[in-house]
């Protein structure tokens, strides 16, 4: 009998450890006794089940081949046209052929990492930042450097320092209602950021899944729309928070050469995103008043956010601070020094409430006093009750 030789081991590239803490926390939402403010799920009542059923029916009845056959890698032309029109209306004038449809914004990040990063390259990110972006850059073998932030988003002086010292190839940021903090990048900083990228030469990935969910104040122009940024800034968008995350549809809007590199990377990854999902989404966007639906979503999230903000002083220990989001789905809290939100989570779950500890959102040394709360998925009474439980768990 020849001896058995084991296959080579697995590659451990992700910078973050094990399975996502968020997924583990999400598992708790299955327990009926736990009110979970951990996940980033859009409010279920906003999902237009009937409208999407009709859109799928239409796609399969009217255009069965378009819906069921293999198709082009860069995405359904009608969907790209509708999305490009929407971007143009919102201040970034682009033709449809600047877009690539992706399998969620998450795939957009993976494709951009493939197109832009070699192992060992440096990526700058906000501190804290979106956990799954950290995983994505970790899998690309990048060295991820975090940049200080405050209530107005990334600190431009701190970024300039990191740019001089570490020469990042790209900066990843979520300027509107950031995940996890809910903060928004101030206008002057958007302009300064574009100037810095122009004079120092680095890519910007502007990840904007939440921008349409503004419920206070006036919309700010994208970094990608700033003068000087057009050939080095990439806008990433998603239908997850506007329509339904289960569709798994997002997009990249990139300068031509980078767009082409993403198309090739996508060919290797999955040939193209689901044709039936793209056709249904195109039909839906082309036949519904999305702005009216979004007005409803914004009002719902505004009220939920307000309810959480009202309840927080009673829920968090004295001396805690928290963000006051102008939109999106999350807020970020910081407990007084000495608290450890990771260690406190099991106690919170025992009291029937869950949140995400802040630590996994840090590329650098984590701040254990922080946590993320989503105000999107629960109604007002549950928010009040959840915050009451949190108050008990934290005393
Ligand atoms: N970027 C950010 C900042 C996110 O919060 C999310 C989803 N939570 C994504 C990207 C991925 O979104 P999608 O569902 O489009 O893949």
Tab-separated table of C-alpha atoms and ligand atoms in Angstrom:
chain	number	residue	atom	x	y	z
A	1	UNK	CA	0.000	0.000	0.000
A	2	UNK	CA	1.577	3.359	-0.994
A	3	UNK	CA	1.595	5.850	1.881
A	4	UNK	CA	-0.978	8.648	1.775
A	5	UNK	CA	0.429	12.131	1.200
A	6	UNK	CA	-1.768	14.956	2.497
A	7	UNK	CA	-2.634	17.754	0.063
A	8	UNK	CA	-0.946	21.133	0.592
A	9	UNK	CA	-2.439	23.244	3.384
A	10	UNK	CA	-4.895	26.102	2.995
A	11	UNK	CA	-3.767	29.643	2.356
A	12	UNK	CA	-4.510	31.923	5.298
A	13	UNK	CA	-4.474	35.367	3.836
A	14	UNK	CA	-7.281	37.255	5.462
A	15	UNK	CA	-5.958	39.790	7.949
A	16	UNK	CA	-8.984	39.310	10.184
A	17	UNK	CA	-9.478	36.292	12.344
A	18	UNK	CA	-11.838	33.409	11.750
A	19	UNK	CA	-15.457	33.851	10.845
A	20	UNK	CA	-16.993	37.282	10.861
A	21	UNK	CA	-18.105	38.421	14.306
A	22	UNK	CA	-21.094	40.017	12.612
A	23	UNK	CA	-22.202	36.694	11.192
A	24	UNK	CA	-21.914	35.113	14.614
A	25	UNK	CA	-23.916	37.960	16.090
A	26	UNK	CA	-26.453	37.613	13.284
A	27	UNK	CA	-26.924	33.979	14.269
A	28	UNK	CA	-28.307	35.319	17.555
A	29	UNK	CA	-31.108	37.084	15.723
A	30	UNK	CA	-32.603	33.627	15.175
A	31	UNK	CA	-33.222	33.375	18.878
A	32	UNK	CA	-36.719	34.776	19.306
A	33	UNK	CA	-35.887	36.201	22.725
A	34	UNK	CA	-33.022	38.396	21.463
A	35	UNK	CA	-33.591	41.848	19.999
A	36	UNK	CA	-30.545	42.146	17.775
A	37	UNK	CA	-29.241	45.525	16.698
A	38	UNK	CA	-26.129	43.812	15.389
A	39	UNK	CA	-26.827	43.030	11.733
A	40	UNK	CA	-27.043	45.475	8.867
A	41	UNK	CA	-30.382	44.224	7.572
A	42	UNK	CA	-32.683	46.698	5.816
A	43	UNK	CA	-36.153	46.919	7.400
A	44	UNK	CA	-38.161	43.899	6.191
A	45	UNK	CA	-41.274	46.033	5.676
A	46	UNK	CA	-39.392	47.999	2.997
A	47	UNK	CA	-38.881	44.940	0.790
A	48	UNK	CA	-41.362	45.190	-2.082
A	49	UNK	CA	-42.173	41.508	-2.369
A	50	UNK	CA	-45.128	41.947	-4.770
A	51	UNK	CA	-43.273	44.442	-6.952
A	52	UNK	CA	-40.249	42.190	-7.244
A	53	UNK	CA	-42.400	39.146	-7.954
A	54	UNK	CA	-44.002	41.040	-10.832
A	55	UNK	CA	-40.567	42.155	-12.076
A	56	UNK	CA	-39.317	38.559	-12.105
A	57	UNK	CA	-42.508	37.425	-13.857
A	58	UNK	CA	-41.984	40.102	-16.462
A	59	UNK	CA	-38.338	39.155	-16.969
A	60	UNK	CA	-39.181	35.489	-17.448
A	61	UNK	CA	-42.271	36.057	-19.573
A	62	UNK	CA	-41.242	38.918	-21.818
A	63	UNK	CA	-37.502	38.280	-22.186
A	64	UNK	CA	-36.882	34.646	-21.240
A	65	UNK	CA	-33.611	34.367	-23.139
A	66	UNK	CA	-32.232	37.605	-21.761
A	67	UNK	CA	-33.212	36.360	-18.314
A	68	UNK	CA	-31.936	32.808	-18.562
A	69	UNK	CA	-29.002	32.663	-20.993
A	70	UNK	CA	-25.342	33.477	-20.479
A	71	UNK	CA	-24.686	37.134	-21.065
A	72	UNK	CA	-22.036	39.852	-21.181
A	73	UNK	CA	-19.674	40.258	-18.220
A	74	UNK	CA	-20.153	43.981	-17.672
A	75	UNK	CA	-23.874	43.599	-17.047
A	76	UNK	CA	-27.381	44.000	-18.462
A	77	UNK	CA	-27.272	47.058	-20.775
A	78	UNK	CA	-30.708	48.291	-19.670
A	79	UNK	CA	-29.739	48.067	-15.985
A	80	UNK	CA	-26.493	49.939	-16.643
A	81	UNK	CA	-28.416	52.612	-18.538
A	82	UNK	CA	-30.889	53.108	-15.672
A	83	UNK	CA	-28.127	53.223	-13.071
A	84	UNK	CA	-26.031	55.641	-15.139
A	85	UNK	CA	-29.094	57.907	-15.485
A	86	UNK	CA	-29.567	57.840	-11.737
A	87	UNK	CA	-25.901	58.666	-11.082
A	88	UNK	CA	-26.145	61.505	-13.605
A	89	UNK	CA	-29.269	62.896	-11.884
A	90	UNK	CA	-27.414	62.712	-8.571
A	91	UNK	CA	-24.432	64.725	-9.819
A	92	UNK	CA	-22.016	62.316	-11.481
A	93	UNK	CA	-22.525	62.497	-15.208
A	94	UNK	CA	-21.485	59.101	-16.596
A	95	UNK	CA	-22.378	57.012	-19.653
A	96	UNK	CA	-23.587	53.422	-19.077
A	97	UNK	CA	-20.308	52.034	-20.402
A	98	UNK	CA	-18.468	53.357	-17.357
A	99	UNK	CA	-20.355	50.847	-15.187
A	100	UNK	CA	-19.806	47.181	-14.411
A	101	UNK	CA	-22.650	45.341	-12.680
A	102	UNK	CA	-21.323	43.217	-9.835
A	103	UNK	CA	-22.674	40.565	-7.500
A	104	UNK	CA	-23.257	43.068	-4.715
A	105	UNK	CA	-20.942	45.892	-3.747
A	106	UNK	CA	-18.942	43.250	-1.936
A	107	UNK	CA	-17.845	41.716	-5.223
A	108	UNK	CA	-17.000	45.189	-6.478
A	109	UNK	CA	-14.500	45.510	-3.618
A	110	UNK	CA	-13.014	42.086	-4.388
A	111	UNK	CA	-12.653	42.907	-8.110
A	112	UNK	CA	-11.051	46.265	-7.353
A	113	UNK	CA	-8.641	44.560	-4.961
A	114	UNK	CA	-7.740	42.074	-7.719
A	115	UNK	CA	-7.260	44.855	-10.261
A	116	UNK	CA	-5.307	47.241	-8.028
A	117	UNK	CA	-3.380	45.291	-5.377
A	118	UNK	CA	-0.410	42.952	-5.215
A	119	UNK	CA	0.467	41.192	-1.962
A	120	UNK	CA	2.387	43.636	0.211
A	121	UNK	CA	0.791	46.774	-1.276
A	122	UNK	CA	-0.515	49.323	1.168
A	123	UNK	CA	-4.169	50.299	1.527
A	124	UNK	CA	-5.301	53.204	3.704
A	125	UNK	CA	-8.685	52.960	5.425
A	126	UNK	CA	-10.723	54.951	7.890
A	127	UNK	CA	-10.462	53.973	11.538
A	128	UNK	CA	-12.828	52.228	12.102
A	129	UNK	CA	-14.041	50.886	8.754
A	130	UNK	CA	-16.316	48.312	7.124
A	131	UNK	CA	-15.285	44.900	8.387
A	132	UNK	CA	-15.749	42.977	5.132
A	133	UNK	CA	-13.587	45.512	3.271
A	134	UNK	CA	-10.820	44.713	5.742
A	135	UNK	CA	-11.333	41.018	4.984
A	136	UNK	CA	-11.258	41.703	1.262
A	137	UNK	CA	-7.988	43.662	1.398
A	138	UNK	CA	-6.621	41.043	3.776
A	139	UNK	CA	-7.311	38.309	1.206
A	140	UNK	CA	-5.498	40.385	-1.422
A	141	UNK	CA	-2.425	40.258	0.832
A	142	UNK	CA	-2.434	44.023	1.367
A	143	UNK	CA	-0.934	45.860	4.317
A	144	UNK	CA	-3.829	47.865	5.709
A	145	UNK	CA	-3.073	51.151	7.493
A	146	UNK	CA	-5.800	52.987	9.348
A	147	UNK	CA	-6.230	56.745	9.355
A	148	UNK	CA	-7.695	58.754	12.231
A	149	UNK	CA	-11.289	59.952	11.864
A	150	UNK	CA	-13.554	62.306	13.803
A	151	UNK	CA	-17.203	63.335	13.578
A	152	UNK	CA	-16.586	64.785	10.080
A	153	UNK	CA	-15.006	61.623	8.678
A	154	UNK	CA	-11.403	60.965	7.760
A	155	UNK	CA	-8.856	63.470	9.091
A	156	UNK	CA	-7.127	64.918	6.028
A	157	UNK	CA	-3.920	65.932	7.853
A	158	UNK	CA	-3.602	62.428	9.283
A	159	UNK	CA	-4.221	61.024	5.796
A	160	UNK	CA	-1.579	63.310	4.267
A	161	UNK	CA	0.860	62.013	6.856
A	162	UNK	CA	0.021	58.362	6.057
A	163	UNK	CA	0.332	59.106	2.332
A	164	UNK	CA	3.846	60.556	2.824
A	165	UNK	CA	4.954	57.818	5.181
A	166	UNK	CA	3.351	54.667	3.735
A	167	UNK	CA	2.689	55.537	0.079
A	168	UNK	CA	-0.666	53.674	-0.106
A	169	UNK	CA	-1.806	52.604	-3.569
A	170	UNK	CA	-5.373	53.222	-2.592
A	171	UNK	CA	-7.629	54.752	-0.003
A	172	UNK	CA	-10.890	52.973	0.778
A	173	UNK	CA	-13.636	54.998	2.394
A	174	UNK	CA	-17.390	55.160	2.983
A	175	UNK	CA	-18.129	58.899	2.934
A	176	UNK	CA	-21.887	58.820	3.552
A	177	UNK	CA	-23.316	57.381	6.800
A	178	UNK	CA	-20.329	55.170	7.188
A	179	UNK	CA	-20.466	51.587	8.292
A	180	UNK	CA	-19.827	51.271	11.255
A	181	UNK	CA	-19.977	54.859	12.588
A	182	UNK	CA	-22.864	56.454	10.677
A	183	UNK	CA	-20.666	59.523	10.118
A	184	UNK	CA	-20.499	61.593	6.939
A	185	UNK	CA	-17.404	63.116	5.347
A	186	UNK	CA	-17.624	66.935	5.378
A	187	UNK	CA	-17.706	68.776	2.045
A	188	UNK	CA	-14.398	70.627	2.526
A	189	UNK	CA	-12.741	67.296	3.263
A	190	UNK	CA	-14.143	65.783	0.061
A	191	UNK	CA	-12.507	68.578	-1.898
A	192	UNK	CA	-9.243	68.295	0.041
A	193	UNK	CA	-9.200	64.526	-0.405
A	194	UNK	CA	-9.588	64.798	-4.177
A	195	UNK	CA	-6.741	67.370	-4.274
A	196	UNK	CA	-4.506	65.108	-2.203
A	197	UNK	CA	-5.178	62.131	-4.483
A	198	UNK	CA	-4.448	64.337	-7.483
A	199	UNK	CA	-1.149	65.693	-6.200
A	200	UNK	CA	0.118	62.549	-4.458
A	201	UNK	CA	-1.208	59.950	-6.891
A	202	UNK	CA	-3.323	57.288	-5.212
A	203	UNK	CA	-6.598	55.550	-6.022
A	204	UNK	CA	-9.778	56.257	-4.078
A	205	UNK	CA	-12.489	53.631	-3.639
A	206	UNK	CA	-15.618	55.538	-2.641
A	207	UNK	CA	-18.021	52.912	-1.314
A	208	UNK	CA	-21.539	54.329	-1.152
A	209	UNK	CA	-24.235	51.783	-0.348
A	210	UNK	CA	-26.058	54.148	2.040
A	211	UNK	CA	-25.985	57.522	0.244
A	212	UNK	CA	-29.632	57.325	-0.857
A	213	UNK	CA	-30.718	56.889	2.762
A	214	UNK	CA	-30.150	60.487	3.889
A	215	UNK	CA	-32.835	61.633	6.333
A	216	UNK	CA	-31.288	64.918	7.580
A	217	UNK	CA	-29.621	67.759	5.712
A	218	UNK	CA	-28.624	68.273	2.111
A	219	UNK	CA	-26.827	65.721	-0.020
A	220	UNK	CA	-23.083	66.209	-0.457
A	221	UNK	CA	-21.344	65.653	-3.790
A	222	UNK	CA	-19.374	62.442	-4.223
A	223	UNK	CA	-15.590	62.543	-3.886
A	224	UNK	CA	-15.566	60.926	-7.340
A	225	UNK	CA	-17.399	63.995	-8.699
A	226	UNK	CA	-14.730	66.413	-7.389
A	227	UNK	CA	-12.426	68.100	-9.821
A	228	UNK	CA	-9.195	66.193	-10.187
A	229	UNK	CA	-10.646	62.886	-8.986
A	230	UNK	CA	-12.224	61.680	-12.228
A	231	UNK	CA	-9.265	59.534	-13.353
A	232	UNK	CA	-8.421	58.068	-9.928
A	233	UNK	CA	-11.637	57.688	-7.956
A	234	UNK	CA	-13.994	54.738	-8.241
A	235	UNK	CA	-17.582	54.866	-7.047
A	236	UNK	CA	-19.103	51.629	-5.770
A	237	UNK	CA	-22.873	51.329	-5.371
A	238	UNK	CA	-25.446	48.717	-4.438
A	239	UNK	CA	-29.102	47.835	-4.764
A	240	UNK	CA	-28.984	46.078	-1.385
A	241	UNK	CA	-30.188	49.025	0.683
A	242	UNK	CA	-32.464	50.503	-2.000
A	243	UNK	CA	-34.189	47.359	-3.240
A	244	UNK	CA	-33.179	44.102	-1.555
A	245	UNK	CA	-29.853	42.642	-0.424
A	246	UNK	CA	-30.877	39.184	-1.649
A	247	UNK	CA	-30.698	40.411	-5.236
A	248	UNK	CA	-26.918	40.631	-4.756
A	249	UNK	CA	-26.549	43.455	-7.267
A	250	UNK	CA	-24.056	46.279	-7.081
A	251	UNK	CA	-21.904	48.242	-9.466
A	252	UNK	CA	-18.542	49.833	-10.098
A	253	UNK	CA	-18.206	53.178	-11.842
A	254	UNK	CA	-14.537	53.445	-12.804
A	255	UNK	CA	-12.213	55.151	-15.286
A	256	UNK	CA	-11.951	53.113	-18.540
A	257	UNK	CA	-8.712	51.161	-18.010
A	258	UNK	CA	-9.614	50.196	-14.449
A	259	UNK	CA	-13.130	49.328	-15.521
A	260	UNK	CA	-11.707	46.983	-18.157
A	261	UNK	CA	-9.434	45.350	-15.576
A	262	UNK	CA	-12.481	44.790	-13.356
A	263	UNK	CA	-14.398	43.233	-16.254
A	264	UNK	CA	-11.536	40.762	-16.813
A	265	UNK	CA	-11.353	39.997	-13.095
A	266	UNK	CA	-15.112	39.428	-13.072
A	267	UNK	CA	-14.876	37.085	-16.054
A	268	UNK	CA	-12.476	34.958	-14.032
A	269	UNK	CA	-14.640	35.192	-10.916
A	270	UNK	CA	-18.162	34.421	-12.176
A	271	UNK	CA	-18.530	35.304	-15.927
A	272	UNK	CA	-21.388	37.665	-15.053
A	273	UNK	CA	-23.922	38.381	-12.341
A	274	UNK	CA	-27.255	36.545	-12.528
A	275	UNK	CA	-29.082	37.527	-15.732
A	276	UNK	CA	-32.554	36.966	-14.300
A	277	UNK	CA	-31.812	39.116	-11.261
A	278	UNK	CA	-30.408	41.898	-13.445
A	279	UNK	CA	-33.375	41.770	-15.837
A	280	UNK	CA	-35.861	41.861	-12.947
A	281	UNK	CA	-34.002	44.736	-11.254
A	282	UNK	CA	-33.948	46.670	-14.542
A	283	UNK	CA	-37.676	46.155	-15.012
A	284	UNK	CA	-38.342	47.211	-11.436
A	285	UNK	CA	-36.197	50.358	-11.609
A	286	UNK	CA	-37.693	51.272	-14.987
A	287	UNK	CA	-41.304	50.965	-13.845
A	288	UNK	CA	-41.361	52.130	-10.205
A	289	UNK	CA	-41.045	55.488	-8.560
A	290	UNK	CA	-37.893	54.671	-6.631
A	291	UNK	CA	-37.714	58.138	-5.101
A	292	UNK	CA	-41.165	57.778	-3.555
A	293	UNK	CA	-40.135	54.424	-2.089
A	294	UNK	CA	-36.896	55.933	-0.807
A	295	UNK	CA	-38.775	58.818	0.819
A	296	UNK	CA	-40.692	56.223	2.769
A	297	UNK	CA	-37.473	54.378	3.740
A	298	UNK	CA	-35.816	57.631	4.816
A	299	UNK	CA	-38.771	58.593	7.024
A	300	UNK	CA	-38.805	55.139	8.609
A	301	UNK	CA	-35.054	55.189	9.344
A	302	UNK	CA	-35.197	58.799	10.555
A	303	UNK	CA	-37.819	57.884	13.161
A	304	UNK	CA	-35.982	54.738	14.215
A	305	UNK	CA	-32.708	56.599	14.537
A	306	UNK	CA	-34.413	59.309	16.599
A	307	UNK	CA	-35.967	56.687	18.905
A	308	UNK	CA	-32.589	55.087	19.478
A	309	UNK	CA	-30.906	58.428	20.120
A	310	UNK	CA	-33.613	59.316	22.634
A	311	UNK	CA	-33.178	56.005	24.465
A	312	UNK	CA	-29.369	55.874	24.452
A	313	UNK	CA	-28.712	58.109	27.472
A	314	UNK	CA	-30.639	55.590	29.585
A	315	UNK	CA	-29.006	52.576	27.931
A	316	UNK	CA	-25.295	53.362	28.004
A	317	UNK	CA	-23.105	54.011	31.043
A	318	UNK	CA	-22.671	57.618	32.152
A	319	UNK	CA	-19.886	59.284	30.194
A	320	UNK	CA	-20.580	57.349	26.966
A	321	UNK	CA	-20.627	59.233	23.647
A	322	UNK	CA	-22.254	58.342	20.329
A	323	UNK	CA	-22.601	59.516	16.741
A	324	UNK	CA	-25.710	61.323	15.444
A	325	UNK	CA	-26.133	60.000	11.886
A	326	UNK	CA	-27.761	62.044	9.113
A	327	UNK	CA	-28.753	58.874	7.308
A	328	UNK	CA	-27.984	55.223	6.747
A	329	UNK	CA	-28.543	52.425	9.226
A	330	UNK	CA	-25.912	52.585	11.966
A	331	UNK	CA	-24.741	54.507	14.931
A	332	UNK	CA	-21.521	54.117	16.844
A	333	UNK	CA	-21.067	54.441	20.578
A	334	UNK	CA	-18.047	54.715	22.834
A	335	UNK	CA	-18.326	53.691	26.479
A	336	UNK	CA	-16.087	55.189	29.167
A	337	UNK	CA	-12.530	53.804	29.451
A	338	UNK	CA	-12.296	50.436	31.142
A	339	UNK	CA	-15.363	48.950	29.423
A	340	UNK	CA	-14.921	46.076	26.985
A	341	UNK	CA	-17.915	45.696	24.672
A	342	UNK	CA	-16.691	42.281	23.456
A	343	UNK	CA	-16.628	40.951	27.014
A	344	UNK	CA	-20.024	42.572	27.717
A	345	UNK	CA	-21.796	41.033	24.707
A	346	UNK	CA	-22.668	37.656	26.329
A	347	UNK	CA	-24.196	39.591	29.237
A	348	UNK	CA	-26.229	41.668	26.785
A	349	UNK	CA	-27.421	38.522	25.016
A	350	UNK	CA	-28.435	37.069	28.391
A	351	UNK	CA	-30.594	40.179	28.761
A	352	UNK	CA	-32.103	39.576	25.305
A	353	UNK	CA	-30.287	42.241	23.280
A	354	UNK	CA	-27.324	42.209	20.872
A	355	UNK	CA	-24.963	44.707	19.224
A	356	UNK	CA	-21.645	44.413	17.397
A	357	UNK	CA	-18.526	45.065	19.462
A	358	UNK	CA	-16.384	47.701	17.737
A	359	UNK	CA	-13.046	45.872	17.770
A	360	UNK	CA	-13.285	43.982	14.438
A	361	UNK	CA	-13.823	47.264	12.554
A	362	UNK	CA	-10.293	48.440	13.379
A	363	UNK	CA	-7.356	47.713	11.074
A	364	UNK	CA	-4.976	48.937	13.767
A	365	UNK	CA	-5.175	48.512	17.538
A	366	UNK	CA	-8.877	48.147	18.382
A	367	UNK	CA	-10.773	50.359	20.788
A	368	UNK	CA	-12.586	47.874	23.064
A	369	UNK	CA	-14.923	50.553	24.422
A	370	UNK	CA	-16.786	50.923	21.095
A	371	UNK	CA	-19.851	49.253	19.628
A	372	UNK	CA	-22.120	49.490	16.590
A	373	UNK	CA	-25.904	49.564	16.760
A	374	UNK	CA	-28.203	49.280	13.755
A	375	UNK	CA	-31.423	51.246	14.095
A	376	UNK	CA	-32.819	49.982	10.775
A	377	UNK	CA	-34.389	46.612	11.373
A	378	UNK	CA	-36.639	47.085	14.424
A	379	UNK	CA	-39.804	49.083	15.017
A	380	UNK	CA	-39.990	51.862	17.594
A	381	UNK	CA	-41.301	49.743	20.466
A	382	UNK	CA	-38.602	47.120	19.978
A	383	UNK	CA	-35.968	49.836	19.893
A	384	UNK	CA	-37.225	51.194	23.219
A	385	UNK	CA	-37.390	47.729	24.736
A	386	UNK	CA	-33.949	46.789	23.299
A	387	UNK	CA	-32.339	49.904	24.742
A	388	UNK	CA	-33.999	49.222	28.099
A	389	UNK	CA	-32.455	45.725	28.063
A	390	UNK	CA	-29.087	47.170	27.095
A	391	UNK	CA	-29.303	49.575	30.015
A	392	UNK	CA	-29.863	46.626	32.369
A	393	UNK	CA	-27.021	44.629	30.828
A	394	UNK	CA	-24.614	47.540	31.178
A	395	UNK	CA	-25.389	48.306	34.832
B	1	LIG	N1	-19.882	48.277	1.596
B	1	LIG	C1	-20.389	48.623	2.784
B	1	LIG	C2	-19.851	49.832	3.469
B	1	LIG	C3	-21.404	47.849	3.366
B	1	LIG	O1	-21.872	48.212	4.563
B	1	LIG	C4	-21.893	46.732	2.670
B	1	LIG	C5	-22.994	45.854	3.207
B	1	LIG	N2	-23.241	45.809	4.513
B	1	LIG	C6	-21.318	46.405	1.446
B	1	LIG	C7	-20.333	47.210	0.930
B	1	LIG	C8	-21.758	45.203	0.669
B	1	LIG	O2	-22.996	45.397	0.139
B	1	LIG	P1	-23.673	44.431	-0.915
B	1	LIG	O3	-24.862	43.839	-0.252
B	1	LIG	O4	-24.037	45.303	-2.067
B	1	LIG	O5	-22.654	43.405	-1.308
